[in-house]
Amino acid sequence: MEQKIAPRYQRRIHYVDESIQKWLLVGLVVLEVALAAGLAWLMYARLSAVVEDNLYRIHMADTQPIATQLLHESARLLGIFVLVNAVALLLGDWLWRRYVQSILRAFRQMMAKTAALDFSVDSTLQRRHQLLDLTEQQRRMDRERLTAVRNRLTQLVAAQQAGDGAAVQQALNALDQVIPQGRAARPERRRAVR
């Protein structure tokens, strides 16, 4: 039997979207309460009708036992309850998947534009979400940073062509200020283990 090994970099934080999950949960609770109240009312009405029908047939020989009739009605009503619950859960699942896919579709479009170094503002985004807002904010910061890098490189090339050593050094210092620092920007080289 094959044993499944967890990936080394498996996600440990499970992210949730409280705004949609909260309303799905509220909707599910309201639906369950409404279904339970409806089931209780239907059971009362149907079972009362069964009891009422059998109340005056006590001495008739061809009648079905009341317990069988009560069980039949109860099973039918519980079946309807389970069916409506299943449909509600499938509908909720469909809505959730549709919502998540719409956000991921917009995110993928933004990432494709970023990969192509297209940092133009995307005005076609209709749905707003925190992930999309953060992505747009990061793209805006990248656009500003890359514009500054391009301007500093233009200054550096101009200083080199002019042959001005002080201007070249000043352009290099300015370029060093706009290039991100830190491990993510410039990963340290690992030393070979001897």
Short mmCIF file of the C-alpha atoms (twelve columns), coordinates in Angstrom:
data_MODEL
# 
_entry.id   MODEL 
# 
loop_
_atom_site.group_PDB 
_atom_site.id 
_atom_site.type_symbol 
_atom_site.label_atom_id 
_atom_site.label_alt_id 
_atom_site.label_comp_id 
_atom_site.label_asym_id 
_atom_site.label_seq_id 
_atom_site.Cartn_x 
_atom_site.Cartn_y 
_atom_site.Cartn_z 
_atom_site.pdbx_PDB_model_num 
ATOM 1   C CA . MET A 1   0.000   0.000  0.000   1 
ATOM 2   C CA . GLU A 2   1.379   3.341  -1.037  1 
ATOM 3   C CA . GLN A 3   1.832   5.885  1.732   1 
ATOM 4   C CA . LYS A 4   1.199   9.504  0.825   1 
ATOM 5   C CA . ILE A 5   3.929   11.883 1.952   1 
ATOM 6   C CA . ALA A 6   3.008   15.467 2.742   1 
ATOM 7   C CA . PRO A 7   4.901   18.027 0.648   1 
ATOM 8   C CA . ARG A 8   7.639   19.882 2.440   1 
ATOM 9   C CA . TYR A 9   6.172   23.276 1.640   1 
ATOM 10  C CA . GLN A 10  2.526   22.414 2.235   1 
ATOM 11  C CA . ARG A 11  0.346   25.369 3.100   1 
ATOM 12  C CA . ARG A 12  -0.265  25.537 6.840   1 
ATOM 13  C CA . ILE A 13  -2.606  28.500 6.866   1 
ATOM 14  C CA . HIS A 14  -5.994  27.877 5.311   1 
ATOM 15  C CA . TYR A 15  -7.360  31.142 4.029   1 
ATOM 16  C CA . VAL A 16  -11.071 31.868 4.134   1 
ATOM 17  C CA . ASP A 17  -13.222 34.631 2.775   1 
ATOM 18  C CA . GLU A 18  -15.387 35.649 5.710   1 
ATOM 19  C CA . SER A 19  -17.565 38.004 3.687   1 
ATOM 20  C CA . ILE A 20  -19.027 35.276 1.477   1 
ATOM 21  C CA . GLN A 21  -18.756 32.389 3.942   1 
ATOM 22  C CA . LYS A 22  -20.593 34.359 6.614   1 
ATOM 23  C CA . TRP A 23  -23.575 34.991 4.347   1 
ATOM 24  C CA . LEU A 24  -23.566 31.418 3.059   1 
ATOM 25  C CA . LEU A 25  -23.688 30.210 6.650   1 
ATOM 26  C CA . VAL A 26  -26.468 32.648 7.573   1 
ATOM 27  C CA . GLY A 27  -28.400 31.571 4.480   1 
ATOM 28  C CA . LEU A 28  -27.926 27.907 5.337   1 
ATOM 29  C CA . VAL A 29  -29.110 28.430 8.922   1 
ATOM 30  C CA . VAL A 30  -32.159 30.408 7.748   1 
ATOM 31  C CA . LEU A 31  -32.909 27.718 5.170   1 
ATOM 32  C CA . GLU A 32  -32.606 24.958 7.775   1 
ATOM 33  C CA . VAL A 33  -34.870 26.791 10.217  1 
ATOM 34  C CA . ALA A 34  -37.438 27.437 7.476   1 
ATOM 35  C CA . LEU A 35  -37.255 23.818 6.319   1 
ATOM 36  C CA . ALA A 36  -37.562 22.490 9.865   1 
ATOM 37  C CA . ALA A 37  -40.551 24.762 10.546  1 
ATOM 38  C CA . GLY A 38  -42.147 23.771 7.249   1 
ATOM 39  C CA . LEU A 39  -41.496 20.094 7.952   1 
ATOM 40  C CA . ALA A 40  -42.992 20.399 11.436  1 
ATOM 41  C CA . TRP A 41  -46.090 22.112 10.047  1 
ATOM 42  C CA . LEU A 42  -46.468 19.560 7.223   1 
ATOM 43  C CA . MET A 43  -45.959 16.658 9.613   1 
ATOM 44  C CA . TYR A 44  -48.556 18.079 11.965  1 
ATOM 45  C CA . ALA A 45  -51.045 18.574 9.128   1 
ATOM 46  C CA . ARG A 46  -50.428 15.202 7.440   1 
ATOM 47  C CA . LEU A 47  -50.224 13.142 10.612  1 
ATOM 48  C CA . SER A 48  -53.316 14.879 12.014  1 
ATOM 49  C CA . ALA A 49  -55.149 13.952 8.812   1 
ATOM 50  C CA . VAL A 50  -54.050 10.310 9.187   1 
ATOM 51  C CA . VAL A 51  -55.206 10.219 12.804  1 
ATOM 52  C CA . GLU A 52  -58.467 11.970 11.868  1 
ATOM 53  C CA . ASP A 53  -59.131 9.467  9.057   1 
ATOM 54  C CA . ASN A 54  -58.488 6.512  11.340  1 
ATOM 55  C CA . LEU A 55  -60.427 7.899  14.269  1 
ATOM 56  C CA . TYR A 56  -63.768 6.866  12.790  1 
ATOM 57  C CA . ARG A 57  -62.584 3.615  11.124  1 
ATOM 58  C CA . ILE A 58  -61.711 1.637  14.210  1 
ATOM 59  C CA . HIS A 59  -64.142 -1.161 13.491  1 
ATOM 60  C CA . MET A 60  -63.521 -1.418 9.733   1 
ATOM 61  C CA . ALA A 61  -61.566 -4.518 8.755   1 
ATOM 62  C CA . ASP A 62  -60.074 -3.340 5.447   1 
ATOM 63  C CA . THR A 63  -58.147 -0.350 6.802   1 
ATOM 64  C CA . GLN A 64  -54.381 -0.105 6.932   1 
ATOM 65  C CA . PRO A 65  -52.822 0.034  10.417  1 
ATOM 66  C CA . ILE A 66  -52.309 3.603  11.626  1 
ATOM 67  C CA . ALA A 67  -48.632 2.992  12.443  1 
ATOM 68  C CA . THR A 68  -47.924 2.071  8.814   1 
ATOM 69  C CA . GLN A 69  -49.708 5.181  7.575   1 
ATOM 70  C CA . LEU A 70  -47.834 7.381  10.053  1 
ATOM 71  C CA . LEU A 71  -44.472 5.857  9.061   1 
ATOM 72  C CA . HIS A 72  -45.281 6.246  5.360   1 
ATOM 73  C CA . GLU A 73  -46.142 9.941  5.755   1 
ATOM 74  C CA . SER A 74  -43.107 10.568 7.991   1 
ATOM 75  C CA . ALA A 75  -40.743 8.874  5.532   1 
ATOM 76  C CA . ARG A 76  -42.177 10.848 2.619   1 
ATOM 77  C CA . LEU A 77  -41.831 14.184 4.424   1 
ATOM 78  C CA . LEU A 78  -38.305 13.396 5.627   1 
ATOM 79  C CA . GLY A 79  -37.380 12.417 2.058   1 
ATOM 80  C CA . ILE A 80  -38.585 15.808 0.825   1 
ATOM 81  C CA . PHE A 81  -36.587 17.484 3.620   1 
ATOM 82  C CA . VAL A 82  -33.392 15.620 2.652   1 
ATOM 83  C CA . LEU A 83  -33.926 16.329 -1.056  1 
ATOM 84  C CA . VAL A 84  -34.391 20.073 -0.510  1 
ATOM 85  C CA . ASN A 85  -31.300 20.121 1.747   1 
ATOM 86  C CA . ALA A 86  -29.230 18.341 -0.909  1 
ATOM 87  C CA . VAL A 87  -30.383 20.784 -3.592  1 
ATOM 88  C CA . ALA A 88  -29.592 23.732 -1.298  1 
ATOM 89  C CA . LEU A 89  -26.098 22.397 -0.587  1 
ATOM 90  C CA . LEU A 90  -25.413 21.799 -4.278  1 
ATOM 91  C CA . LEU A 91  -26.641 25.301 -5.091  1 
ATOM 92  C CA . GLY A 92  -24.453 26.774 -2.333  1 
ATOM 93  C CA . ASP A 93  -21.456 24.818 -3.629  1 
ATOM 94  C CA . TRP A 94  -22.115 26.051 -7.171  1 
ATOM 95  C CA . LEU A 95  -22.402 29.665 -5.993  1 
ATOM 96  C CA . TRP A 96  -19.194 29.368 -3.949  1 
ATOM 97  C CA . ARG A 97  -17.234 27.852 -6.854  1 
ATOM 98  C CA . ARG A 98  -18.545 30.504 -9.233  1 
ATOM 99  C CA . TYR A 99  -17.524 33.276 -6.833  1 
ATOM 100 C CA . VAL A 100 -14.041 31.854 -6.257  1 
ATOM 101 C CA . GLN A 101 -13.492 31.209 -9.973  1 
ATOM 102 C CA . SER A 102 -14.488 34.787 -10.838 1 
ATOM 103 C CA . ILE A 103 -11.889 36.112 -8.398  1 
ATOM 104 C CA . LEU A 104 -9.212  33.686 -9.589  1 
ATOM 105 C CA . ARG A 105 -9.966  34.480 -13.240 1 
ATOM 106 C CA . ALA A 106 -9.402  38.190 -12.595 1 
ATOM 107 C CA . PHE A 107 -6.275  37.382 -10.559 1 
ATOM 108 C CA . ARG A 108 -4.868  35.212 -13.377 1 
ATOM 109 C CA . GLN A 109 -5.519  37.999 -15.896 1 
ATOM 110 C CA . MET A 110 -3.672  40.472 -13.688 1 
ATOM 111 C CA . MET A 111 -0.754  38.071 -13.238 1 
ATOM 112 C CA . ALA A 112 -0.573  37.425 -16.995 1 
ATOM 113 C CA . LYS A 113 -0.404  41.180 -17.580 1 
ATOM 114 C CA . THR A 114 2.282   41.472 -14.903 1 
ATOM 115 C CA . ALA A 115 4.299   38.655 -16.489 1 
ATOM 116 C CA . ALA A 116 4.107   40.544 -19.790 1 
ATOM 117 C CA . LEU A 117 5.284   43.694 -17.946 1 
ATOM 118 C CA . ASP A 118 1.965   45.377 -18.702 1 
ATOM 119 C CA . PHE A 119 1.216   47.460 -15.619 1 
ATOM 120 C CA . SER A 120 -1.714  49.377 -17.054 1 
ATOM 121 C CA . VAL A 121 -4.706  49.850 -14.774 1 
ATOM 122 C CA . ASP A 122 -7.370  47.242 -15.448 1 
ATOM 123 C CA . SER A 123 -10.695 49.055 -15.613 1 
ATOM 124 C CA . THR A 124 -12.588 45.917 -16.692 1 
ATOM 125 C CA . LEU A 125 -12.588 44.471 -13.183 1 
ATOM 126 C CA . GLN A 126 -16.180 44.455 -12.047 1 
ATOM 127 C CA . ARG A 127 -15.959 42.396 -8.879  1 
ATOM 128 C CA . ARG A 128 -13.953 43.856 -6.026  1 
ATOM 129 C CA . HIS A 129 -12.263 41.589 -3.555  1 
ATOM 130 C CA . GLN A 130 -9.464  42.048 -1.053  1 
ATOM 131 C CA . LEU A 131 -7.137  39.779 -3.063  1 
ATOM 132 C CA . LEU A 132 -7.716  41.809 -6.220  1 
ATOM 133 C CA . ASP A 133 -7.255  45.089 -4.356  1 
ATOM 134 C CA . LEU A 134 -3.956  43.873 -2.878  1 
ATOM 135 C CA . THR A 135 -2.808  42.613 -6.274  1 
ATOM 136 C CA . GLU A 136 -3.665  45.923 -7.918  1 
ATOM 137 C CA . GLN A 137 -1.827  47.786 -5.149  1 
ATOM 138 C CA . GLN A 138 1.265   45.583 -5.643  1 
ATOM 139 C CA . ARG A 139 1.107   46.132 -9.411  1 
ATOM 140 C CA . ARG A 140 0.901   49.896 -8.836  1 
ATOM 141 C CA . MET A 141 3.974   49.781 -6.570  1 
ATOM 142 C CA . ASP A 142 5.845   47.626 -9.118  1 
ATOM 143 C CA . ARG A 143 4.922   50.060 -11.900 1 
ATOM 144 C CA . GLU A 144 6.293   52.993 -9.887  1 
ATOM 145 C CA . ARG A 145 9.442   51.094 -8.917  1 
ATOM 146 C CA . LEU A 146 10.150  49.886 -12.467 1 
ATOM 147 C CA . THR A 147 9.554   53.377 -13.851 1 
ATOM 148 C CA . ALA A 148 12.097  54.705 -11.355 1 
ATOM 149 C CA . VAL A 149 14.568  51.954 -12.349 1 
ATOM 150 C CA . ARG A 150 14.106  52.817 -16.039 1 
ATOM 151 C CA . ASN A 151 14.696  56.527 -15.312 1 
ATOM 152 C CA . ARG A 152 17.836  55.778 -13.276 1 
ATOM 153 C CA . LEU A 153 19.161  53.478 -16.023 1 
ATOM 154 C CA . THR A 154 18.600  56.249 -18.561 1 
ATOM 155 C CA . GLN A 155 20.589  58.605 -16.308 1 
ATOM 156 C CA . LEU A 156 23.335  55.981 -15.947 1 
ATOM 157 C CA . VAL A 157 23.647  55.468 -19.709 1 
ATOM 158 C CA . ALA A 158 23.724  59.225 -20.283 1 
ATOM 159 C CA . ALA A 159 26.420  59.641 -17.601 1 
ATOM 160 C CA . GLN A 160 28.522  56.821 -19.099 1 
ATOM 161 C CA . GLN A 161 28.272  58.276 -22.584 1 
ATOM 162 C CA . ALA A 162 29.296  61.672 -21.232 1 
ATOM 163 C CA . GLY A 163 32.280  60.050 -19.476 1 
ATOM 164 C CA . ASP A 164 31.465  61.764 -16.179 1 
ATOM 165 C CA . GLY A 165 32.666  59.440 -13.376 1 
ATOM 166 C CA . ALA A 166 30.950  61.385 -10.593 1 
ATOM 167 C CA . ALA A 167 27.626  61.345 -12.464 1 
ATOM 168 C CA . VAL A 168 28.022  57.595 -13.083 1 
ATOM 169 C CA . GLN A 169 28.593  56.995 -9.373  1 
ATOM 170 C CA . GLN A 170 25.640  59.206 -8.479  1 
ATOM 171 C CA . ALA A 171 23.422  57.336 -10.996 1 
ATOM 172 C CA . LEU A 172 24.579  53.983 -9.558  1 
ATOM 173 C CA . ASN A 173 23.759  55.145 -6.024  1 
ATOM 174 C CA . ALA A 174 20.327  56.352 -7.164  1 
ATOM 175 C CA . LEU A 175 19.762  53.037 -8.957  1 
ATOM 176 C CA . ASP A 176 20.753  51.132 -5.821  1 
ATOM 177 C CA . GLN A 177 18.101  53.081 -3.887  1 
ATOM 178 C CA . VAL A 178 15.228  51.967 -6.145  1 
ATOM 179 C CA . ILE A 179 16.241  48.310 -6.499  1 
ATOM 180 C CA . PRO A 180 14.660  46.283 -3.682  1 
ATOM 181 C CA . GLN A 181 16.933  45.070 -0.938  1 
ATOM 182 C CA . GLY A 182 16.660  41.911 1.105   1 
ATOM 183 C CA . ARG A 183 16.626  38.176 0.666   1 
ATOM 184 C CA . ALA A 184 13.646  38.080 -1.694  1 
ATOM 185 C CA . ALA A 185 15.231  40.603 -4.045  1 
ATOM 186 C CA . ARG A 186 18.794  39.306 -3.872  1 
ATOM 187 C CA . PRO A 187 18.973  35.761 -2.529  1 
ATOM 188 C CA . GLU A 188 22.193  34.974 -0.739  1 
ATOM 189 C CA . ARG A 189 24.392  32.338 -2.270  1 
ATOM 190 C CA . ARG A 190 24.630  29.184 -0.245  1 
ATOM 191 C CA . ARG A 191 28.079  28.050 0.689   1 
ATOM 192 C CA . ALA A 192 29.063  24.579 -0.355  1 
ATOM 193 C CA . VAL A 193 29.233  22.143 2.544   1 
ATOM 194 C CA . ARG A 194 32.683  20.619 2.829   1 
# 
